Short mmCIF file of C-alpha atoms in Angstrom, two decimals:
data_model
loop_
_atom_site.label_atom_id
_atom_site.label_comp_id
_atom_site.label_asym_id
_atom_site.label_seq_id
_atom_site.Cartn_x
_atom_site.Cartn_y
_atom_site.Cartn_z
CA MET A 24 -11.36 19.45 16.82
CA THR A 25 -12.80 16.65 14.62
CA ARG A 26 -10.18 15.26 12.25
CA THR A 27 -9.32 11.77 10.99
CA LEU A 28 -5.95 10.11 10.45
CA LEU A 29 -5.98 7.05 8.17
CA VAL A 30 -2.69 5.14 8.20
CA VAL A 31 -2.13 2.17 5.88
CA MET A 32 0.70 -0.21 6.81
CA ASP A 33 1.13 -1.46 3.27
CA SER A 34 0.84 -5.29 3.12
CA VAL A 35 0.56 -5.96 6.89
CA GLY A 36 -1.97 -8.78 6.53
CA ILE A 37 -3.22 -11.17 9.22
CA GLY A 38 -4.29 -14.20 7.15
CA GLY A 39 -7.70 -15.82 7.24
CA ALA A 40 -9.17 -14.61 3.93
CA PRO A 41 -11.94 -17.09 3.07
CA ASP A 42 -11.13 -16.89 -0.65
CA ALA A 43 -7.33 -17.10 -0.27
CA GLU A 44 -7.26 -20.48 -2.01
CA ALA A 45 -8.69 -18.93 -5.18
CA PHE A 46 -5.65 -16.65 -5.26
CA GLY A 47 -3.18 -19.46 -4.50
CA ASP A 48 -2.63 -18.04 -1.01
CA ALA A 49 -4.38 -20.46 1.37
CA GLY A 50 -2.42 -20.47 4.63
CA SER A 51 -0.60 -17.18 4.04
CA ASN A 52 -0.33 -14.90 7.06
CA THR A 53 2.07 -11.97 7.01
CA VAL A 54 2.14 -11.07 10.71
CA GLY A 55 1.72 -14.64 11.91
CA HIS A 56 4.62 -15.97 9.90
CA ILE A 57 6.82 -13.04 10.90
CA LEU A 58 6.13 -14.07 14.49
CA ASP A 59 7.11 -17.65 13.59
CA ALA A 60 10.33 -16.41 11.98
CA ARG A 61 11.20 -14.48 15.13
CA GLY A 62 10.59 -17.54 17.30
CA ALA A 63 10.85 -17.02 21.06
CA THR A 64 11.92 -13.40 20.55
CA GLY A 65 8.51 -12.46 19.21
CA LEU A 66 7.69 -8.94 18.09
CA ASN A 67 8.21 -5.89 20.28
CA VAL A 68 5.18 -3.86 19.14
CA PRO A 69 3.50 -2.73 22.38
CA ASN A 70 1.60 0.13 20.77
CA LEU A 71 0.11 -1.88 17.90
CA SER A 72 -0.69 -4.76 20.25
CA GLY A 73 -2.22 -2.27 22.69
CA MET A 74 -4.47 -1.12 19.87
CA GLY A 75 -5.58 -4.71 19.29
CA LEU A 76 -3.22 -6.12 16.64
CA TYR A 77 -2.88 -9.53 18.26
CA LYS A 78 -6.59 -9.70 19.04
CA ALA A 79 -7.33 -9.10 15.37
CA LEU A 80 -4.66 -11.63 14.35
CA ALA A 81 -6.11 -14.30 16.65
CA HIS A 82 -9.65 -13.63 15.42
CA SER A 83 -8.61 -13.71 11.76
CA SER A 84 -6.49 -16.84 12.20
CA ASN A 85 -8.76 -18.83 14.53
CA ASN A 86 -6.34 -18.31 17.43
CA ALA A 87 -3.35 -19.84 15.61
CA TRP A 88 -1.39 -16.83 16.92
CA THR A 89 -2.26 -15.05 20.14
CA ASP A 90 -0.75 -12.36 22.36
CA ALA A 91 1.03 -13.68 25.41
CA VAL A 92 0.13 -10.49 27.31
CA PRO A 93 -3.61 -9.92 27.82
CA ARG A 94 -4.60 -6.43 26.72
CA THR A 95 -7.75 -4.36 27.18
CA GLY A 96 -8.96 -0.99 26.04
CA ALA A 97 -8.66 -1.44 22.28
CA ILE A 98 -11.10 -0.77 19.45
CA TRP A 99 -10.29 -3.36 16.82
CA ALA A 100 -11.74 -5.30 13.91
CA VAL A 101 -10.64 -7.59 11.10
CA GLY A 102 -10.92 -6.12 7.62
CA ARG A 103 -12.04 -8.35 4.74
CA GLU A 104 -11.71 -7.26 1.12
CA THR A 105 -14.84 -8.04 -0.91
CA GLY A 106 -13.40 -6.94 -4.26
CA LYS A 107 -11.51 -9.17 -6.64
CA GLY A 108 -7.94 -8.00 -6.23
CA LYS A 109 -5.00 -8.20 -3.88
CA ASP A 110 -3.11 -5.21 -5.21
CA THR A 111 -2.54 -1.78 -3.73
CA PRO A 112 -5.14 0.25 -5.68
CA SER A 113 -7.96 -2.24 -5.17
CA GLY A 114 -7.27 -2.43 -1.44
CA HIS A 115 -7.05 1.33 -0.99
CA TRP A 116 -10.04 2.10 -3.18
CA GLU A 117 -12.21 -0.31 -1.22
CA ILE A 118 -10.98 1.14 2.08
CA THR A 119 -12.28 4.48 0.84
CA GLY A 120 -15.65 3.12 -0.24
CA LEU A 121 -15.11 1.78 -3.75
CA PRO A 122 -14.84 -2.03 -4.07
CA VAL A 123 -13.26 -3.24 -7.31
CA THR A 124 -15.67 -5.89 -8.57
CA THR A 125 -14.16 -6.09 -12.06
CA PRO A 126 -10.42 -6.48 -11.59
CA PRO A 127 -8.00 -4.78 -13.98
CA HIS A 128 -6.13 -6.80 -16.57
CA VAL A 129 -3.22 -9.02 -15.52
CA PHE A 130 -0.50 -10.12 -17.95
CA GLU A 131 -0.48 -13.80 -17.03
CA ALA A 132 2.25 -15.23 -19.30
CA LEU A 133 5.46 -15.62 -17.29
CA ASP A 134 7.63 -15.00 -20.37
CA ASP A 135 6.82 -12.79 -23.35
CA SER A 136 4.26 -11.27 -21.00
CA PHE A 137 3.18 -8.22 -23.02
CA PRO A 138 1.38 -8.21 -26.37
CA PRO A 139 3.76 -7.30 -29.24
CA GLU A 140 1.52 -4.44 -30.35
CA LEU A 141 1.72 -2.87 -26.86
CA LEU A 142 5.51 -3.00 -26.85
CA ASP A 143 5.73 -1.81 -30.46
CA ALA A 144 3.62 1.23 -29.55
CA MET A 145 5.85 1.98 -26.56
CA ILE A 146 9.02 1.66 -28.65
CA THR A 147 7.66 3.90 -31.42
CA LYS A 148 6.10 6.60 -29.25
CA GLY A 149 9.00 6.55 -26.79
CA SER A 150 11.69 6.61 -29.53
CA LEU A 151 13.33 3.56 -27.96
CA PRO A 152 15.90 1.17 -29.47
CA GLY A 153 13.89 -1.69 -27.95
CA ILE A 154 13.07 -3.07 -24.52
CA LEU A 155 14.55 -5.64 -22.13
CA GLY A 156 12.72 -8.04 -19.85
CA ASN A 157 9.16 -8.64 -21.05
CA LYS A 158 8.42 -11.15 -18.31
CA HIS A 159 7.26 -11.67 -14.74
CA ALA A 160 10.03 -10.64 -12.37
CA SER A 161 10.92 -9.18 -9.01
CA GLY A 162 12.32 -5.67 -9.26
CA VAL A 163 15.73 -5.98 -7.62
CA PRO A 164 16.83 -9.24 -9.33
CA ILE A 165 15.82 -8.09 -12.81
CA MET A 166 17.54 -4.74 -12.24
CA ARG A 167 20.75 -6.58 -11.36
CA ASP A 168 20.38 -9.09 -14.20
CA LEU A 169 19.68 -6.57 -16.96
CA GLY A 170 20.88 -3.24 -15.60
CA GLU A 171 24.31 -3.25 -17.25
CA GLU A 172 22.83 -4.23 -20.61
CA HIS A 173 20.23 -1.49 -20.18
CA MET A 174 22.99 1.10 -19.66
CA ARG A 175 24.90 -0.12 -22.73
CA SER A 176 21.91 -0.36 -25.04
CA GLY A 177 19.57 2.37 -23.82
CA LYS A 178 16.73 -0.16 -23.73
CA PRO A 179 14.53 0.17 -20.62
CA ILE A 180 13.68 -2.88 -18.52
CA VAL A 181 9.96 -3.67 -18.75
CA TYR A 182 8.39 -6.33 -16.57
CA THR A 183 5.23 -7.33 -14.71
CA SER A 184 3.95 -9.53 -11.86
CA ALA A 185 0.78 -11.20 -10.64
CA ASP A 186 -0.69 -7.71 -10.15
CA SER A 187 -2.16 -5.57 -12.91
CA VAL A 188 1.03 -3.68 -13.53
CA LEU A 189 3.63 -2.70 -16.12
CA GLN A 190 6.89 -1.65 -14.48
CA ILE A 191 9.71 0.19 -16.19
CA ALA A 192 13.19 0.23 -14.63
CA ALA A 193 15.79 2.65 -15.94
CA HIS A 194 19.00 4.28 -14.77
CA GLU A 195 18.51 7.82 -13.46
CA ASP A 196 21.67 9.13 -15.16
CA SER A 197 22.25 7.13 -18.33
CA PHE A 198 18.55 7.00 -19.29
CA GLY A 199 17.29 10.05 -17.37
CA LEU A 200 14.65 10.38 -14.71
CA ASP A 201 12.43 12.80 -16.63
CA ARG A 202 12.67 10.58 -19.70
CA LEU A 203 11.59 7.60 -17.59
CA TYR A 204 8.56 9.52 -16.31
CA ASP A 205 7.69 10.59 -19.86
CA LEU A 206 7.92 6.97 -21.01
CA CYS A 207 5.60 5.92 -18.17
CA ARG A 208 3.07 8.55 -19.26
CA ILE A 209 3.23 7.11 -22.79
CA ALA A 210 2.77 3.60 -21.39
CA ARG A 211 -0.14 4.80 -19.25
CA GLU A 212 -1.92 6.13 -22.32
CA ILE A 213 -1.28 2.93 -24.28
CA CYS A 214 -2.29 0.67 -21.40
CA ASP A 215 -5.62 2.38 -20.76
CA ALA A 216 -7.02 0.26 -23.58
CA TYR A 217 -5.85 -2.87 -21.75
CA ARG A 218 -7.27 -1.76 -18.36
CA VAL A 219 -3.86 -2.03 -16.66
CA GLY A 220 -4.01 -0.89 -13.05
CA ARG A 221 -0.60 0.74 -12.68
CA ILE A 222 2.44 1.83 -14.64
CA ILE A 223 5.36 2.09 -12.21
CA ALA A 224 8.59 3.98 -12.79
CA ARG A 225 11.48 2.14 -11.09
CA PRO A 226 14.58 4.35 -11.32
CA PHE A 227 17.93 3.11 -10.07
CA VAL A 228 21.54 4.27 -9.77
CA GLY A 229 24.95 2.60 -9.65
CA ASN A 230 27.57 1.42 -12.10
CA THR A 231 27.51 -2.38 -11.96
CA ALA A 232 25.17 -5.17 -10.95
CA GLU A 233 26.90 -5.33 -7.57
CA ASP A 234 26.07 -1.74 -6.65
CA PHE A 235 22.80 -1.03 -8.48
CA LYS A 236 20.26 0.44 -6.06
CA ARG A 237 16.70 1.62 -6.56
CA THR A 238 16.09 5.23 -5.54
CA GLY A 239 13.23 6.99 -3.80
CA ASN A 240 12.02 8.50 -7.09
CA ARG A 241 9.54 5.74 -7.84
CA ARG A 242 6.29 7.01 -9.31
CA ASP A 243 3.02 5.18 -9.92
CA PHE A 244 0.81 6.16 -12.85
CA THR A 245 -2.49 4.65 -11.78
CA MET A 246 -5.74 4.06 -13.64
CA PRO A 247 -8.16 6.54 -12.02
CA PRO A 248 -10.89 5.15 -9.75
CA HIS A 249 -13.98 4.23 -11.76
CA ALA A 250 -16.33 6.06 -9.36
CA ASP A 251 -16.18 8.37 -6.37
CA THR A 252 -14.37 7.47 -3.17
CA ILE A 253 -14.72 9.28 0.14
CA LEU A 254 -11.78 11.42 -0.96
CA ASP A 255 -14.04 12.87 -3.67
CA THR A 256 -16.93 13.42 -1.27
CA LEU A 257 -14.64 15.11 1.24
CA THR A 258 -13.06 17.51 -1.24
CA ALA A 259 -16.49 18.21 -2.79
CA ALA A 260 -17.61 19.28 0.69
CA GLY A 261 -14.66 21.66 0.91
CA ARG A 262 -12.69 19.46 3.29
CA GLN A 263 -8.93 19.04 3.30
CA VAL A 264 -7.38 15.72 2.22
CA LEU A 265 -3.63 15.52 2.84
CA ALA A 266 -2.10 12.60 0.91
CA MET A 267 1.15 11.29 2.36
CA GLY A 268 3.57 9.06 0.47
CA LYS A 269 2.15 7.16 -2.51
CA ILE A 270 -1.52 7.95 -1.76
CA GLY A 271 -1.62 10.59 -4.50
CA ASP A 272 -0.39 8.07 -7.06
CA ILE A 273 -2.85 5.38 -5.93
CA TYR A 274 -5.81 7.67 -6.63
CA ALA A 275 -4.31 9.33 -9.74
CA GLY A 276 -4.60 12.61 -7.84
CA ARG A 277 -8.39 12.43 -7.51
CA GLY A 278 -10.03 13.79 -4.37
CA ILE A 279 -6.78 15.14 -2.91
CA SER A 280 -5.99 18.63 -1.66
CA GLU A 281 -2.25 18.26 -1.30
CA ILE A 282 0.37 15.55 -1.88
CA ARG A 283 3.46 15.27 0.33
CA LYS A 284 6.14 12.71 -0.48
CA THR A 285 9.41 11.43 0.85
CA HIS A 286 11.39 8.18 0.80
CA GLY A 287 11.40 5.61 3.59
CA ASN A 288 9.05 4.80 6.45
CA MET A 289 10.86 6.86 9.06
CA ALA A 290 11.10 9.93 6.83
CA LEU A 291 7.40 9.55 6.06
CA PHE A 292 6.65 9.32 9.78
CA ASP A 293 8.45 12.63 10.26
CA LEU A 294 6.48 14.17 7.39
CA THR A 295 3.20 12.82 8.79
CA LEU A 296 3.87 14.36 12.19
CA GLU A 297 4.58 17.69 10.52
CA ALA A 298 1.38 17.42 8.46
CA MET A 299 -0.70 16.96 11.59
CA ASP A 300 0.08 20.59 12.43
CA ASP A 301 -1.48 21.60 9.11
CA LEU A 302 -4.53 19.30 9.16
CA GLN A 303 -7.64 21.44 9.35
CA GLU A 304 -10.89 20.90 11.25
CA GLY A 305 -12.95 18.26 9.43
CA GLY A 306 -9.99 17.09 7.35
CA LEU A 307 -8.41 13.74 6.55
CA LEU A 308 -4.71 12.89 6.68
CA PHE A 309 -4.15 9.72 4.62
CA ALA A 310 -0.73 8.04 4.75
CA ASN A 311 0.70 4.90 3.16
CA PHE A 312 3.84 3.33 4.67
CA VAL A 313 5.07 1.37 1.69
CA ASP A 314 8.41 -0.01 2.92
CA PHE A 315 6.78 -3.01 4.60
CA ASP A 316 5.64 -4.14 1.15
CA THR A 317 8.39 -3.04 -1.20
CA GLU A 318 11.46 -3.56 0.95
CA PHE A 319 10.55 -6.67 2.94
CA GLY A 320 7.39 -8.39 1.66
CA HIS A 321 8.38 -8.66 -2.00
CA ALA A 322 11.98 -9.30 -0.97
CA ARG A 323 10.80 -12.22 1.21
CA ASP A 324 12.68 -10.90 4.23
CA PRO A 325 10.70 -11.80 7.38
CA LEU A 326 13.33 -10.59 9.83
CA GLY A 327 13.70 -7.26 8.05
CA TYR A 328 9.92 -6.97 8.01
CA ALA A 329 9.84 -7.65 11.76
CA GLN A 330 12.36 -4.89 12.41
CA ALA A 331 10.36 -2.47 10.23
CA LEU A 332 7.23 -3.20 12.28
CA GLU A 333 9.11 -2.56 15.50
CA ASP A 334 10.58 0.68 14.15
CA PHE A 335 7.11 1.86 13.10
CA ASP A 336 5.59 0.89 16.43
CA ALA A 337 8.27 2.79 18.35
CA ARG A 338 7.20 6.01 16.62
CA LEU A 339 3.49 5.68 17.38
CA PRO A 340 3.62 7.46 20.78
CA GLU A 341 4.75 10.58 18.89
CA LEU A 342 1.63 10.33 16.74
CA PHE A 343 -0.60 9.68 19.75
CA SER A 344 0.77 12.71 21.58
CA LYS A 345 -0.07 15.01 18.65
CA MET A 346 -3.68 13.86 18.40
CA ALA A 347 -6.23 16.50 19.35
CA PRO A 348 -8.96 15.39 21.80
CA ASP A 349 -11.50 14.66 19.03
CA ASP A 350 -9.10 13.16 16.47
CA LEU A 351 -9.86 9.67 15.18
CA LEU A 352 -6.92 7.44 14.19
CA ILE A 353 -7.42 4.31 12.07
CA ILE A 354 -4.45 2.05 11.32
CA THR A 355 -5.06 -0.71 8.77
CA ALA A 356 -3.54 -2.44 5.71
CA ASP A 357 -4.51 -2.97 2.08
CA HIS A 358 -3.54 -6.64 1.48
CA GLY A 359 -0.92 -9.13 2.62
CA ASN A 360 2.61 -9.84 1.44
CA ASP A 361 3.72 -12.83 3.47
CA PRO A 362 7.54 -12.69 3.50
CA THR A 363 7.73 -16.46 4.00
CA TRP A 364 5.49 -17.27 1.03
CA SER A 365 6.53 -18.71 -2.33
CA GLY A 366 7.12 -16.27 -5.15
CA THR A 367 7.34 -12.52 -4.67
CA ASP A 368 3.73 -11.37 -5.06
CA HIS A 369 1.10 -10.04 -2.68
CA THR A 370 -0.99 -12.52 -0.70
CA ARG A 371 -4.77 -12.47 -0.28
CA GLU A 372 -5.28 -11.87 3.45
CA GLN A 373 -7.52 -10.13 5.90
CA VAL A 374 -6.07 -7.07 7.65
CA PRO A 375 -6.19 -5.42 11.07
CA ILE A 376 -8.41 -2.40 11.67
CA LEU A 377 -7.06 -0.64 14.76
CA ILE A 378 -8.78 2.48 16.05
CA LYS A 379 -7.62 5.01 18.60
CA SER A 380 -9.88 7.67 20.05
CA ASN A 381 -9.88 9.71 23.23
CA THR A 382 -13.69 9.70 23.32
CA LEU A 383 -14.87 6.27 22.06
CA ALA A 384 -15.15 3.21 24.29
CA PRO A 385 -13.21 -0.04 23.64
CA ALA A 386 -14.91 -2.61 21.43
CA ALA A 387 -14.24 -5.80 19.48
CA LEU A 388 -16.01 -5.37 16.14
CA GLY A 389 -15.39 -8.73 14.47
CA ILE A 390 -14.99 -9.00 10.71
CA ARG A 391 -15.88 -5.93 8.68
CA PRO A 392 -15.71 -5.20 4.94
CA PHE A 393 -12.92 -2.82 3.98
CA ALA A 394 -15.52 -0.25 2.90
CA ASP A 395 -16.72 0.11 6.51
CA ILE A 396 -13.54 2.12 7.13
CA GLY A 397 -14.53 4.73 4.57
CA ALA A 398 -18.13 4.79 5.79
CA THR A 399 -16.90 5.34 9.36
CA ILE A 400 -14.66 8.23 8.31
CA SER A 401 -17.48 9.88 6.35
CA ASP A 402 -19.80 9.49 9.34
CA TYR A 403 -17.24 10.87 11.78
CA LEU A 404 -16.46 13.90 9.62
CA GLY A 405 -20.10 14.51 8.75
CA VAL A 406 -19.95 14.26 4.96
CA PRO A 407 -21.79 11.97 2.51
CA GLY A 408 -20.25 8.55 2.03
CA THR A 409 -20.35 6.23 -0.96
CA PRO A 410 -23.00 3.52 -1.51
CA HIS A 411 -20.65 0.95 0.05
CA GLY A 412 -19.86 0.17 3.66
CA THR A 413 -21.51 0.77 7.02
CA SER A 414 -20.21 3.08 9.72
CA ILE A 415 -19.14 1.39 12.94
CA LEU A 416 -19.71 4.51 15.03
CA PRO A 417 -23.21 3.43 16.13
CA LEU A 418 -21.60 0.32 17.68
CA LEU A 419 -19.27 2.39 19.83
CA GLY A 420 -20.18 4.04 23.08
CA GLU A 421 -18.45 6.96 24.73
CA LYS A 422 -15.62 6.50 27.18
CA GLN A 423 -16.77 6.77 30.75
#
């Protein structure tokens, strides 16, 4: 059975991007600095390291971090984004064969971030008494700072970041979850004219700042890809594309057969294992594990991030055991989010490309553009690719 599993560990970067300085991120390294934060304890990730994580880290970082235990038998590479973003859609789109050469609009002003006419349109079309926020902020602090006022006034909390994003936080009960989604749809329509990458619904619950908590009902309303990705070519060929987690949102539903969602990395792992039973011959299962980014990268929590990596790694043998003989597994990331870095935004980094196959021989593949992942998947599944990327399959021999 020939199937492909594409797993994105959201934000698990390995430093070394040659243009990191242009993004203010020179020296950032998500995995490397997590290792530093752990000190002598290190990271207990035998499955990821067995797939070549530390080899990719050392190659990307000029051996600043290496694995103390020599390992063989891996197929690994270092992924380098060629597009002009460090956000989730640009990383994912390029992985699937569509580099973003013209980045979406970013609201750069730290305060009074949004144009008055944009907010006026939201207030009028959304029948709102006004808005709170209107600045760059991290989601949890601004929720705690303005959440009580939001509940009293009925004004949603609207904020942005260094990404192309407009985020709306609102209380699930006092404001209403469906009303929040409707407001995000209104904002999506308004923001199309500004070329904003994502509108994100950030619902929360609780009664006071001390117990406010974001829920698992986040939704992303993404600007659709500007051209075809391999998801489009697969579904056009009648192939199955199972989108796990936030993948459906990232592609605005394009090129997807079925979306399956849940909240939390471990719950998503369970759902992914179940989906493998339903993945058809010639199909793609595409999963995004977002907690690394949202719960620990943006929160600047290196020790929590380390634990999340170990928890994820401990589940990988379950995934391996469910792989059919001809299945191809690719584990990668979309950008960095160094939890030791200043600020709360993503970091421009290279990423690991870790491949598991029961039929392909071990290989070190050096630095590859993100789009090579999509080209490799198209080649493996026997469908047309996009104009971007080169398959690595010709570089790989068969296992002896």
